[in-house]
């Protein structure tokens, strides 16, 4: 009696004919992740360089030092831009990781609203568009 070969799903491989190249919505998501990463980096660097750009809020439950907000935005910006490139390259792990990092970006920008409302709302809207585009993307079959 001969043992059956395991299916590709059982050993963690993709089935034959499926590649994770970026389709239209996924390309949009990757490009917008790079843009969101640049925006995060800009507001983070601006917050670090000019403490007058961000106004401290008194009595805010989630009050954090303004330098900490700047560094948080810089780190999220680097992560988003790098993940955007990974999504554009079609790496299979990048979409799930993209959901997680964009979720962190949403949370950080929601908490950042009292410090710079217009900027935060703009980035939140972009993050929602990224999540929708990542959710709509599908792997290409060859």
Coordinates of C-alpha atoms in Angstrom, one line a residue:
X1 CA 0.0 0.0 0.0
X2 CA 1.4 3.4 -1.0
X3 CA 1.0 6.5 1.1
X4 CA -0.8 9.4 -0.5
X5 CA 1.1 12.5 -1.1
X6 CA -0.1 15.4 1.0
X7 CA -2.2 18.1 -0.7
X8 CA -0.4 21.4 -1.1
X9 CA -2.6 23.0 1.5
X10 CA -1.6 20.4 4.1
X11 CA 2.1 21.3 3.8
X12 CA 1.6 25.1 3.6
X13 CA 2.2 25.5 -0.1
X14 CA 0.1 27.3 -2.6
X15 CA -2.0 25.1 -4.9
X16 CA -0.7 24.8 -8.4
X17 CA -1.7 27.7 -10.6
X18 CA -2.1 30.3 -7.9
X19 CA 0.3 33.2 -7.6
X20 CA 0.2 36.1 -5.3
X21 CA 0.9 38.8 -7.8
X22 CA -0.9 42.1 -7.1
X23 CA -4.2 42.7 -8.9
X24 CA -5.9 46.1 -9.3
X25 CA -7.2 46.7 -5.7
X26 CA -4.0 45.2 -4.2
X27 CA -1.9 47.5 -6.3
X28 CA -4.0 50.5 -5.2
X29 CA -3.6 49.3 -1.5
X30 CA 0.2 49.0 -1.9
X31 CA 0.6 52.4 -3.5
X32 CA -1.6 54.0 -0.9
X33 CA 0.3 52.3 1.9
X34 CA 3.5 53.9 0.6
X35 CA 1.7 57.3 0.5
X36 CA 0.3 56.8 4.0
X37 CA 3.8 55.8 5.2
X38 CA 5.2 59.0 3.8
X39 CA 2.4 61.1 5.4
X40 CA 3.1 59.4 8.8
X41 CA 6.8 60.1 8.4
X42 CA 6.2 63.7 7.5
X43 CA 3.9 64.4 10.5
X44 CA 6.3 62.5 12.8
X45 CA 9.3 64.4 11.7
X46 CA 7.4 67.7 11.9
X47 CA 6.3 66.8 15.4
X48 CA 9.9 66.0 16.4
X49 CA 11.5 69.0 14.8
X50 CA 8.8 71.6 15.7
X51 CA 7.1 71.1 19.0
X52 CA 4.8 74.0 18.2
X53 CA 3.1 72.1 15.4
X54 CA 1.4 69.7 17.8
X55 CA -0.5 71.4 20.6
X56 CA -0.6 69.5 24.0
X57 CA -4.1 68.7 25.1
X58 CA -4.9 69.0 28.8
X59 CA -7.2 66.5 30.4
X60 CA -6.9 64.0 27.5
X61 CA -7.1 60.5 28.8
X62 CA -4.5 59.2 26.3
X63 CA -2.1 62.1 26.7
X64 CA 1.4 61.2 25.7
X65 CA 4.6 63.3 25.3
X66 CA 4.6 65.0 21.9
X67 CA 8.0 63.5 21.1
X68 CA 6.5 60.0 21.6
X69 CA 3.8 60.8 19.1
X70 CA 6.4 61.9 16.7
X71 CA 8.4 58.7 17.0
X72 CA 5.2 56.6 16.8
X73 CA 4.3 58.2 13.5
X74 CA 7.8 57.8 12.1
X75 CA 7.9 54.1 13.0
X76 CA 4.4 53.5 11.6
X77 CA 5.4 55.4 8.5
X78 CA 8.4 53.3 7.9
X79 CA 6.4 50.1 8.5
X80 CA 3.6 51.2 6.1
X81 CA 5.9 52.2 3.3
X82 CA 7.9 49.0 3.5
X83 CA 4.7 46.9 3.6
X84 CA 3.3 48.9 0.7
X85 CA 6.3 47.8 -1.4
X86 CA 5.9 44.2 -0.2
X87 CA 2.2 44.3 -1.2
X88 CA 3.1 45.7 -4.6
X89 CA 5.6 42.9 -5.1
X90 CA 2.8 40.4 -4.3
X91 CA 4.4 38.7 -1.3
X92 CA 1.8 36.4 0.2
X93 CA 2.4 37.5 3.9
X94 CA 2.2 41.2 3.1
X95 CA -1.6 41.4 2.9
X96 CA -2.3 40.1 6.4
X97 CA 0.6 42.1 7.8
X98 CA -0.8 45.1 6.0
X99 CA -4.2 44.7 7.7
X100 CA -2.5 44.6 11.1
X101 CA -0.3 47.6 10.5
X102 CA -3.1 49.7 8.9
X103 CA -5.2 48.8 11.9
X104 CA -2.5 50.1 14.2
X105 CA -2.4 53.3 12.0
X106 CA -6.1 53.7 12.4
X107 CA -5.9 53.4 16.2
X108 CA -3.0 55.8 16.5
X109 CA -4.6 58.4 14.3
X110 CA -7.9 58.1 16.2
X111 CA -6.0 58.7 19.4
X112 CA -4.1 61.6 17.7
X113 CA -7.2 63.5 16.7
X114 CA -7.0 66.1 19.6
X115 CA -3.4 67.0 18.6
X116 CA -4.0 67.5 14.9
X117 CA -7.7 66.8 13.8
X118 CA -7.5 67.6 10.1
X119 CA -4.4 65.4 9.6
X120 CA -5.8 62.5 11.6
X121 CA -9.1 62.5 9.8
X122 CA -7.4 62.6 6.4
X123 CA -5.1 59.6 7.3
X124 CA -8.0 57.7 8.8
X125 CA -9.9 58.0 5.5
X126 CA -6.9 56.8 3.6
X127 CA -6.5 53.9 6.0
X128 CA -10.1 52.9 5.5
X129 CA -9.6 52.9 1.7
X130 CA -6.5 50.7 2.1
X131 CA -8.3 48.2 4.2
X132 CA -11.1 48.0 1.7
X133 CA -8.7 47.6 -1.2
X134 CA -6.7 44.9 0.7
X135 CA -10.0 43.0 1.4
X136 CA -11.1 43.2 -2.2
X137 CA -7.8 41.9 -3.6
X138 CA -7.6 38.3 -4.7
X139 CA -4.7 36.0 -5.8
X140 CA -4.2 35.6 -9.5
X141 CA -4.5 32.1 -11.0
X142 CA -2.3 31.1 -13.9

